[in-house]
């Protein structure tokens, strides 16, 4: 890679505004029945019309965030409003919990079996309330946020299939999403409550899930923070851990905690080194901490969000600490990612590569990939490199 910081800022700006956002604006909005299509093939054709609530909320968040932080374009607000109104009418059960999926017209398909739909609803309606000024959106955001806090100790609730008491585990996904969610909700929360949530989540991530000796973040530990020798207990998801570390860098930056920033950078680098495929390049999806065969058969795939979140963590880590190791790894991950994931012919990014780095599924969106990780990461990377370019 032979690009200046200004070159990189321009690369991410143009990729966001001229490639990725136009793809979703053109192909995903269901102007007839509300919300968004996320199951889009390589060229943007819809191949399934089911609507997955967390992806619906993520797209509301994306267009609201860009309206709030980048430029108040009326078209972005119109797209955000289109999804927010569909979700406000159809997204929740009678108890205010968010379904996992809906039919195209908004009838519930899959029960609210975990809290991640609620997490992204809180994020989406918080940003949309800020963009639109609607009090009803603010109320929905706060209600969803309270759902998350109420259910965080048992995220799946009645839908948890594990036998209670035999092998209780807690997952990294809950405190890491709370760390990000709390910052998203900051403008709606009393300062004392915000600081309490941030303190608790940072402490839990870095105390219970972090192996201090190896610098690795485990996906699952006991409620007391102990590790178990089983499939779930040995599981490492490098992308999850790396994403969590840039959340913590963001918290450290906002709260002026250089020690937290430095620790988060060090852990991110350890996870990248552990997760890097020395044979074919790229970062593995899942690994076993002890080198045993992972339970997940898709363990060796190379995923879009893992590499984008890694680029964000490395660029942010470099901007905050000037770590040469961050910059070396950034260039390596950049070269791998930009030569494989973007589709210069049809637009947007592929989501799933095989271990060798070849396109495994030519989709641009589906049940798990929507209008979120690519645009969010491109925006954040644009901002990181713009700040770095301003320094030089």
Coordinates of C-alpha atoms in Angstrom, one line a residue:
X1 CA 0.0 0.0 0.0
X2 CA 1.4 3.3 -1.1
X3 CA -1.2 5.8 0.0
X4 CA -1.1 9.0 2.1
X5 CA -3.5 9.7 4.9
X6 CA -5.3 12.1 2.6
X7 CA -5.5 9.5 -0.1
X8 CA -7.0 7.0 2.4
X9 CA -9.5 9.6 3.6
X10 CA -10.6 10.2 0.0
X11 CA -10.8 6.4 -0.7
X12 CA -13.2 5.9 2.2
X13 CA -15.2 9.0 1.5
X14 CA -15.7 8.0 -2.2
X15 CA -16.4 4.4 -1.3
X16 CA -19.1 5.4 1.1
X17 CA -20.8 8.2 -0.8
X18 CA -20.4 7.0 -4.4
X19 CA -20.6 3.2 -4.1
X20 CA -22.0 1.7 -0.9
X21 CA -24.8 4.1 0.1
X22 CA -26.1 4.4 -3.5
X23 CA -26.4 0.6 -3.7
X24 CA -28.6 0.5 -0.6
X25 CA -30.6 3.6 -1.6
X26 CA -31.4 2.1 -5.0
X27 CA -32.1 -1.5 -4.1
X28 CA -33.1 -1.9 -0.5
X29 CA -35.9 0.5 0.3
X30 CA -39.4 -1.2 0.1
X31 CA -41.4 1.9 -0.8
X32 CA -44.6 -0.2 -1.2
X33 CA -44.8 -2.1 2.1
X34 CA -42.4 -0.3 4.4
X35 CA -38.9 -1.0 5.8
X36 CA -36.0 -2.4 3.8
X37 CA -35.1 -5.5 1.8
X38 CA -31.8 -6.9 3.0
X39 CA -31.6 -10.1 0.9
X40 CA -29.9 -8.7 -2.2
X41 CA -27.9 -10.6 -4.7
X42 CA -24.7 -9.4 -6.3
X43 CA -26.4 -6.8 -8.5
X44 CA -29.0 -5.8 -6.0
X45 CA -32.0 -8.0 -6.9
X46 CA -34.2 -9.0 -4.0
X47 CA -34.1 -12.8 -3.5
X48 CA -36.0 -13.0 -0.2
X49 CA -38.5 -10.5 1.2
X50 CA -38.4 -11.4 4.9
X51 CA -37.4 -8.5 7.1
X52 CA -34.9 -9.2 9.9
X53 CA -35.6 -6.7 12.7
X54 CA -32.0 -6.1 13.8
X55 CA -31.0 -5.3 10.2
X56 CA -34.0 -3.1 9.8
X57 CA -32.9 -1.2 12.9
X58 CA -29.3 -1.0 11.8
X59 CA -30.3 0.6 8.5
X60 CA -32.5 3.2 10.4
X61 CA -29.4 3.9 12.5
X62 CA -27.1 4.2 9.5
X63 CA -29.1 6.8 7.6
X64 CA -30.0 8.7 10.8
X65 CA -26.4 8.8 11.9
X66 CA -25.1 10.0 8.6
X67 CA -27.9 12.7 8.6
X68 CA -26.8 13.8 12.1
X69 CA -23.0 13.6 11.8
X70 CA -22.2 14.0 8.2
X71 CA -24.8 16.1 6.3
X72 CA -28.5 16.7 6.8
X73 CA -29.6 15.3 3.4
X74 CA -33.4 15.2 3.2
X75 CA -33.2 11.9 1.3
X76 CA -31.3 10.2 4.1
X77 CA -33.9 11.3 6.6
X78 CA -36.7 10.1 4.4
X79 CA -35.1 6.6 4.2
X80 CA -34.6 6.5 7.9
X81 CA -38.1 7.6 8.6
X82 CA -39.5 5.0 6.2
X83 CA -37.8 2.2 8.3
X84 CA -38.6 3.8 11.7
X85 CA -42.3 4.1 11.0
X86 CA -42.5 0.4 9.7
X87 CA -40.7 -0.8 12.9
X88 CA -42.7 1.3 15.3
X89 CA -45.9 -0.2 13.9
X90 CA -44.7 -3.8 13.5
X91 CA -41.4 -4.5 15.3
X92 CA -42.5 -5.3 18.9
X93 CA -44.7 -7.8 20.7
X94 CA -47.4 -6.9 23.2
X95 CA -44.7 -6.6 26.0
X96 CA -42.5 -4.2 23.9
X97 CA -39.9 -6.8 23.1
X98 CA -38.5 -6.7 19.5
X99 CA -39.1 -9.6 17.2
X100 CA -36.3 -11.2 15.3
X101 CA -38.0 -11.3 11.9
X102 CA -41.1 -10.2 10.1
X103 CA -42.9 -10.9 6.8
X104 CA -42.5 -8.4 4.1
X105 CA -45.8 -6.7 5.2
X106 CA -44.7 -6.7 8.9
X107 CA -46.4 -9.8 10.4
X108 CA -44.2 -11.4 13.1
X109 CA -42.3 -14.5 12.0
X110 CA -39.7 -15.3 14.7
X111 CA -40.1 -14.5 18.4
X112 CA -37.9 -12.0 20.3
X113 CA -35.5 -14.7 21.3
X114 CA -32.6 -12.5 22.3
X115 CA -31.8 -8.9 23.1
X116 CA -29.9 -7.8 20.0
X117 CA -33.0 -6.7 18.2
X118 CA -33.7 -4.5 21.3
X119 CA -30.1 -3.2 21.3
X120 CA -30.2 -2.1 17.7
X121 CA -33.7 -0.6 18.2
X122 CA -32.4 1.5 21.0
X123 CA -29.5 2.7 18.8
X124 CA -31.7 3.3 15.8
X125 CA -34.4 5.2 17.5
X126 CA -31.9 7.3 19.5
X127 CA -30.3 8.5 16.3
X128 CA -33.6 8.9 14.5
X129 CA -35.1 10.9 17.4
X130 CA -32.1 13.2 17.2
X131 CA -32.5 13.5 13.4
X132 CA -36.3 14.0 13.4
X133 CA -37.0 15.6 16.7
X134 CA -39.9 13.2 17.3
X135 CA -40.6 12.5 21.0
X136 CA -42.2 9.2 20.1
X137 CA -38.9 8.0 18.7
X138 CA -37.1 9.1 21.8
X139 CA -39.6 7.1 23.9
X140 CA -39.1 4.0 21.8
X141 CA -35.3 4.3 22.1
X142 CA -35.5 4.5 25.9
X143 CA -37.9 1.6 26.2
X144 CA -35.7 -0.6 24.1
X145 CA -32.7 0.4 26.2
X146 CA -34.5 -0.5 29.4
X147 CA -35.4 -3.9 27.8
X148 CA -31.7 -4.5 27.2
X149 CA -30.7 -3.6 30.8
X150 CA -33.6 -5.8 32.2
X151 CA -32.6 -8.8 30.1
X152 CA -28.8 -8.6 30.0
X153 CA -28.3 -11.3 32.7
X154 CA -30.5 -13.7 30.7
X155 CA -30.5 -12.4 27.1
X156 CA -32.6 -15.2 25.6
X157 CA -35.0 -15.4 28.5
X158 CA -37.7 -18.0 27.9
X159 CA -36.1 -18.9 24.6
X160 CA -32.8 -20.1 26.2
X161 CA -32.5 -23.8 25.3
X162 CA -29.8 -24.6 27.9
X163 CA -30.8 -26.5 31.0
X164 CA -30.6 -24.0 33.9
X165 CA -27.7 -24.5 36.3
X166 CA -25.7 -27.2 34.6
X167 CA -23.2 -25.0 32.7
X168 CA -24.1 -21.3 33.2
X169 CA -22.2 -19.1 30.8
X170 CA -22.3 -15.4 29.9
X171 CA -21.3 -14.1 26.5
X172 CA -18.9 -11.2 25.5
X173 CA -21.6 -10.0 23.1
X174 CA -23.7 -8.5 25.9
X175 CA -21.2 -6.2 27.6
X176 CA -19.5 -5.2 24.3
X177 CA -22.8 -4.1 22.8
X178 CA -23.7 -2.3 26.0
X179 CA -20.4 -0.4 25.8
X180 CA -21.3 0.9 22.3
X181 CA -25.0 1.3 23.1
X182 CA -24.3 3.5 26.2
X183 CA -22.3 5.9 24.1
X184 CA -25.1 5.9 21.4
X185 CA -27.7 6.7 24.1
X186 CA -25.5 9.3 25.9
X187 CA -27.6 12.3 24.9
X188 CA -30.7 10.7 26.4
X189 CA -29.2 9.4 29.7
X190 CA -28.4 11.1 33.0
X191 CA -24.6 11.5 33.3
X192 CA -24.5 9.4 36.4
X193 CA -26.3 6.5 34.8
X194 CA -24.1 6.7 31.7
X195 CA -20.9 6.6 33.7
X196 CA -22.2 3.7 35.8
X197 CA -23.0 1.6 32.7
X198 CA -19.7 2.4 31.1
X199 CA -17.7 1.6 34.2
X200 CA -19.5 -1.8 34.6
X201 CA -19.1 -2.8 31.0
X202 CA -15.5 -1.9 30.6
X203 CA -14.6 -3.7 33.9
X204 CA -16.6 -6.8 32.9
X205 CA -14.9 -7.0 29.4
X206 CA -11.4 -6.5 30.7
X207 CA -11.7 -8.5 33.9
X208 CA -13.9 -11.4 33.1
X209 CA -13.4 -12.1 29.4
X210 CA -9.8 -11.1 29.0
X211 CA -7.0 -13.6 29.5
X212 CA -4.3 -11.3 30.8
X213 CA -1.5 -13.8 30.1
X214 CA -2.3 -14.3 26.4
X215 CA -4.1 -11.1 25.6
X216 CA -7.1 -12.9 24.2
X217 CA -10.8 -12.2 24.7
X218 CA -12.9 -15.3 25.2
X219 CA -16.5 -15.4 23.9
X220 CA -18.0 -17.2 26.8
X221 CA -17.1 -17.5 30.5
X222 CA -18.9 -18.4 33.7
X223 CA -20.9 -15.8 35.5
X224 CA -17.9 -15.4 37.8
X225 CA -15.5 -14.8 34.9
X226 CA -13.9 -18.3 35.0
X227 CA -13.0 -20.2 31.8
X228 CA -14.3 -23.7 31.0
X229 CA -12.7 -26.4 28.9
X230 CA -15.5 -27.1 26.4
X231 CA -16.4 -25.9 22.9
X232 CA -18.1 -22.8 24.1
X233 CA -15.5 -22.1 26.8
X234 CA -12.6 -22.2 24.4
X235 CA -14.2 -20.2 21.7
X236 CA -12.4 -17.1 20.3
X237 CA -14.1 -14.9 17.7
X238 CA -11.3 -12.5 16.8
X239 CA -13.6 -10.1 15.0
X240 CA -15.8 -9.7 18.0
X241 CA -12.9 -9.1 20.3
X242 CA -11.3 -6.6 17.9
X243 CA -14.6 -4.7 17.5
X244 CA -15.0 -4.6 21.3
X245 CA -11.6 -3.0 21.6
X246 CA -12.3 -0.1 19.4
X247 CA -15.5 0.5 21.4
X248 CA -13.2 0.7 24.4
X249 CA -10.8 3.0 22.6
X250 CA -13.7 5.2 21.9
X251 CA -14.8 5.2 25.5
X252 CA -11.2 5.9 26.6
X253 CA -10.9 8.8 24.2
X254 CA -14.2 10.4 25.4
X255 CA -13.3 9.9 29.0
X256 CA -9.6 10.9 28.6
X257 CA -8.3 7.5 29.8
X258 CA -5.0 6.9 28.0
X259 CA -4.4 3.7 30.0
X260 CA -7.6 2.1 28.8
X261 CA -6.8 3.1 25.2
X262 CA -3.4 1.6 25.4
X263 CA -4.7 -1.7 26.9
X264 CA -7.4 -1.9 24.2
X265 CA -4.8 -1.4 21.5
X266 CA -2.6 -4.1 22.9
X267 CA -5.4 -6.6 23.1
X268 CA -6.6 -5.8 19.6
X269 CA -3.1 -6.4 18.2
X270 CA -2.9 -9.8 20.1
X271 CA -6.2 -10.8 18.7
X272 CA -5.2 -9.9 15.1
X273 CA -2.0 -11.8 15.5
X274 CA -3.8 -14.8 16.9
X275 CA -6.6 -14.7 14.3
X276 CA -4.4 -14.1 11.2
X277 CA -4.2 -17.0 8.7
X278 CA -0.5 -17.4 8.1
X279 CA -1.1 -19.6 5.0
X280 CA -3.7 -17.6 3.0
X281 CA -4.0 -14.3 4.8
X282 CA -7.0 -12.8 6.3
X283 CA -8.6 -13.2 9.8
X284 CA -10.4 -16.5 10.7
X285 CA -14.0 -16.3 11.8
X286 CA -13.7 -18.6 14.8
X287 CA -10.8 -20.3 16.5
X288 CA -10.4 -22.6 19.5
X289 CA -8.1 -21.1 22.2
X290 CA -6.2 -24.3 22.6
X291 CA -5.9 -25.1 18.9
X292 CA -8.6 -27.9 18.9
X293 CA -11.0 -28.2 15.9
X294 CA -13.6 -25.5 16.3
X295 CA -17.3 -26.5 16.7
X296 CA -18.3 -24.0 14.0
X297 CA -17.9 -25.5 10.5
X298 CA -17.6 -22.0 9.0
X299 CA -14.6 -21.3 11.2
X300 CA -12.2 -20.8 8.3
X301 CA -14.3 -18.3 6.4
X302 CA -13.1 -14.7 5.9
X303 CA -16.0 -12.3 6.7
X304 CA -16.5 -8.7 5.6
X305 CA -17.3 -7.3 9.1
X306 CA -14.3 -8.9 10.8
X307 CA -11.9 -7.2 8.4
X308 CA -13.7 -3.8 8.4
X309 CA -13.9 -3.7 12.2
X310 CA -10.2 -4.6 12.3
X311 CA -9.4 -1.7 9.9
X312 CA -11.3 0.6 12.2
X313 CA -9.5 -0.6 15.3
X314 CA -6.1 -0.3 13.7
X315 CA -6.7 3.1 12.3
X316 CA -8.2 4.4 15.5
X317 CA -5.4 2.8 17.5
X318 CA -2.8 4.3 15.3
X319 CA -4.4 7.8 15.5
X320 CA -4.6 7.6 19.3
X321 CA -1.2 6.0 20.1
X322 CA 1.0 6.3 17.0
X323 CA 1.8 2.6 17.4
X324 CA 4.0 1.4 14.5
X325 CA 2.6 -2.1 15.0
X326 CA -0.9 -0.7 14.4
X327 CA 0.2 0.9 11.2
X328 CA 2.1 -2.2 10.0
X329 CA -1.0 -4.3 10.6
X330 CA -3.3 -1.7 9.1
X331 CA -1.4 -1.9 5.8
X332 CA -1.5 -5.7 5.8
X333 CA -5.2 -5.9 6.5
X334 CA -6.0 -3.1 4.1
X335 CA -4.2 -4.8 1.2
X336 CA -6.0 -8.1 1.9
X337 CA -9.4 -6.5 2.3
X338 CA -9.4 -4.1 -0.6
X339 CA -8.3 -6.7 -3.1
X340 CA -11.0 -9.2 -2.2
X341 CA -14.2 -7.8 -0.6
X342 CA -15.2 -4.8 -2.8
X343 CA -17.1 -5.5 -6.0
X344 CA -16.0 -2.8 -8.5
X345 CA -18.4 -4.0 -11.2
X346 CA -21.7 -4.2 -9.3
X347 CA -20.9 -2.2 -6.2
X348 CA -20.8 -2.7 -2.4
X349 CA -18.8 -5.5 -0.7
X350 CA -19.0 -9.2 -0.7
X351 CA -19.6 -10.7 2.7
X352 CA -18.2 -14.2 2.7
X353 CA -14.9 -15.5 1.4
X354 CA -13.6 -19.0 1.7
X355 CA -10.3 -19.6 3.5
X356 CA -8.3 -19.0 0.3
X357 CA -9.9 -15.6 -0.1
X358 CA -12.3 -16.4 -3.0
X359 CA -15.9 -15.3 -3.0
X360 CA -18.0 -18.0 -1.3
X361 CA -21.4 -16.3 -1.6
X362 CA -22.0 -13.6 -4.2
X363 CA -24.7 -11.9 -2.1
X364 CA -24.5 -8.3 -1.0
X365 CA -27.1 -8.7 1.8
X366 CA -29.0 -11.4 3.6
X367 CA -30.1 -12.6 7.0
X368 CA -27.0 -11.3 8.7
X369 CA -25.4 -8.8 6.3
X370 CA -27.2 -5.5 5.8
X371 CA -26.6 -1.8 5.6
X372 CA -24.4 -1.4 8.6
X373 CA -20.9 -2.7 9.0
X374 CA -19.7 -1.5 5.6
X375 CA -21.1 2.1 5.7
X376 CA -20.3 2.5 9.4
X377 CA -16.7 1.4 9.0
X378 CA -16.2 3.4 5.8
X379 CA -17.5 6.5 7.6
X380 CA -15.3 5.9 10.7
X381 CA -12.2 5.2 8.6
X382 CA -12.8 8.4 6.6
X383 CA -12.9 10.3 9.9
X384 CA -9.8 8.6 11.3
X385 CA -7.7 9.4 8.2
X386 CA -9.0 12.9 7.8
X387 CA -7.9 13.6 11.4
X388 CA -4.5 12.0 10.7
X389 CA -4.1 14.0 7.4
X390 CA -4.9 17.2 9.3
X391 CA -1.9 16.5 11.6
X392 CA 0.6 16.3 8.8

